[in-house]
Amino acid sequence: MSTSTSDVINPATEEVLRSVELLDVDGVDEAVARAVIAQRAWARLAPADRAAALRSFAAAVDAHVPELAALEVANSGHPVGNATWEAGHVRDVLQFYSAAPERLSGKQIPVAGGLDVTFNEPLGVVGVITPWNFPMTIAAWGFAPALAAGNAVVLKPAEWTPLTSIRLGELALAAGLPDGLFQVLPGKGSVVGERFVTHPDVRKIVFTGSTEVGTRVMAGAAAQVKRVTLELGGKSANIVFDDCDLEKAAATAPYGVFDNAGQDCCARSRILVQRNVYDRFMELLEPAVKGLVVGDPRAEDTEMGPLVSRAHRDSVASYVPDDAPVAFRGAAPSGPGWWFPPTVLTPQRQDRTVREEIFGPVVTVLPFDDEADAITLANDTPYGLSGSIWTDNLSRALRVTRAVESGNLSVNSHSSVRYTTPFGGFKQSGLGRELGPDAPLSFTETKNVFIAIEEA
Ligand code: NAD
């Protein structure tokens, strides 16, 4: 069934962790056939039984948080504090959506001559395709609400980071989820991912990754009018006004962009600072950047680990040539591992570092003149995923949050993701929303049924 293998490498040490078998098209087709059968039985189960199965899965994840975290540290180089949070987040997402099977209640609509009701029917088999930057959490945003709504899920993890997804698949089975209902299928995007798109029994694709591949997935899905949710790239702005708590804005700005070594679709990778406080902000930012603890991801106090792979480190480094306008840089270990120091650039507005998603620990800082200029700059990108606004003026905070074309904004913080609130992008950052109370509905079709009532 599987035709090849791929080595999974620890990005902090460059050591091979494990060899993983990659599925071919026949392997995907077999898995989808099993998923179709499992889904029919799952959808017929009583809602309370589906809820209980998801709660068991959540409990199994909870019992394995340290193991899952250690696996992510080794495979992705995430600092252990972050990886522990990520594993706990998977448990919480499962727990949250385990309440959904008993709450997908449809509607009763008043009509003449009968009774009209709607049902939220599951789609069938859902294909979830994930990127390498947050392997566990992003997978859970797809599989938990999809399963809760009565679907089966096939999950394709990214080639570089499959290990925690594979383990989650094992935990689901051990927790009692029916065989075939949730299958993790490692493989290449061009093989397994594309087969999800072309397979007629995969009724929806949840794709998280680059805008380039996402547009391809959407075009392929159009051939079967296949449903898609797309979570794509970002180039988000952190807008710092002169009336904010400047010390706090500067102290937190590194965490808004360098979390996960900047490999975060929500990274606030463009800091926009009002011109009259620009110099002071840079004075405050420098010690904050230099103080970031970059190093061994297994250490509890580490704040930033390595980049995920050599190829990605080379791509990030290409944005910082020798003559780059570097304001200052933080630290990075030498020796083995794909390290890159936190780097602050002060380029011109049209520079490629301002326009392209670097997906590494590189941030650009630009001055702006007034509120209108800040909004124009923030929106001058094809992306629209997240962003932050720092101001103590409530009216300004509301004016600017309404004007910035972005799906997830935070005022005086850098928060983007809570499983209880919707998440997703404007413009080329995506299509549809994940998380929040309505996520299970995006894994259903609304069926309307009219029942005639005979006159007495
Ligand atoms: P990528 O687009 O290269 O790959 C994403 C996934 O798609 C991988 O599993 C890959 O194997 C698969 N794939 C590749 N070609 C395919 C094809 N032809 N058909 C189907 N699947 C295919 O992205 P990446 O480099 O893994 O991740 C980084 C990107 O993901 C960044 O742009 C980042 O902004 C984005 N991202 C977005 C969000 C969000 O929620 N908006 C979250 C995390 C990452």
PDB file of C-alpha atoms in Angstrom, residues 240-252 281 284 390-392 412:
ATOM      1  CA  VAL A 240       1.194  51.369  17.953  1.00  0.00           C
ATOM      2  CA  PHE A 241      -0.416  54.799  18.554  1.00  0.00           C
ATOM      3  CA  ASP A 242       1.232  57.556  20.571  1.00  0.00           C
ATOM      4  CA  ASP A 243      -1.510  57.460  23.236  1.00  0.00           C
ATOM      5  CA  CYS A 244      -0.880  53.829  24.314  1.00  0.00           C
ATOM      6  CA  ASP A 245       1.150  52.308  27.129  1.00  0.00           C
ATOM      7  CA  LEU A 246       4.337  52.405  25.039  1.00  0.00           C
ATOM      8  CA  GLU A 247       6.401  50.364  27.532  1.00  0.00           C
ATOM      9  CA  LYS A 248       3.877  47.525  27.408  1.00  0.00           C
ATOM     10  CA  ALA A 249       3.506  47.741  23.615  1.00  0.00           C
ATOM     11  CA  ALA A 250       7.285  47.453  23.160  1.00  0.00           C
ATOM     12  CA  ALA A 251       7.745  44.749  25.802  1.00  0.00           C
ATOM     13  CA  THR A 252       5.059  42.530  24.223  1.00  0.00           C
ATOM     14  CA  PHE A 281       9.528  52.762  20.837  1.00  0.00           C
ATOM     15  CA  LEU A 284      12.251  50.171  24.339  1.00  0.00           C
ATOM     16  CA  TRP A 390      -2.328  49.710  20.845  1.00  0.00           C
ATOM     17  CA  THR A 391      -4.152  52.805  22.070  1.00  0.00           C
ATOM     18  CA  ASP A 392      -5.790  54.026  25.272  1.00  0.00           C
ATOM     19  CA  ASN A 412      -3.755  46.209  23.752  1.00  0.00           C
TER      20      ASN A 412
END
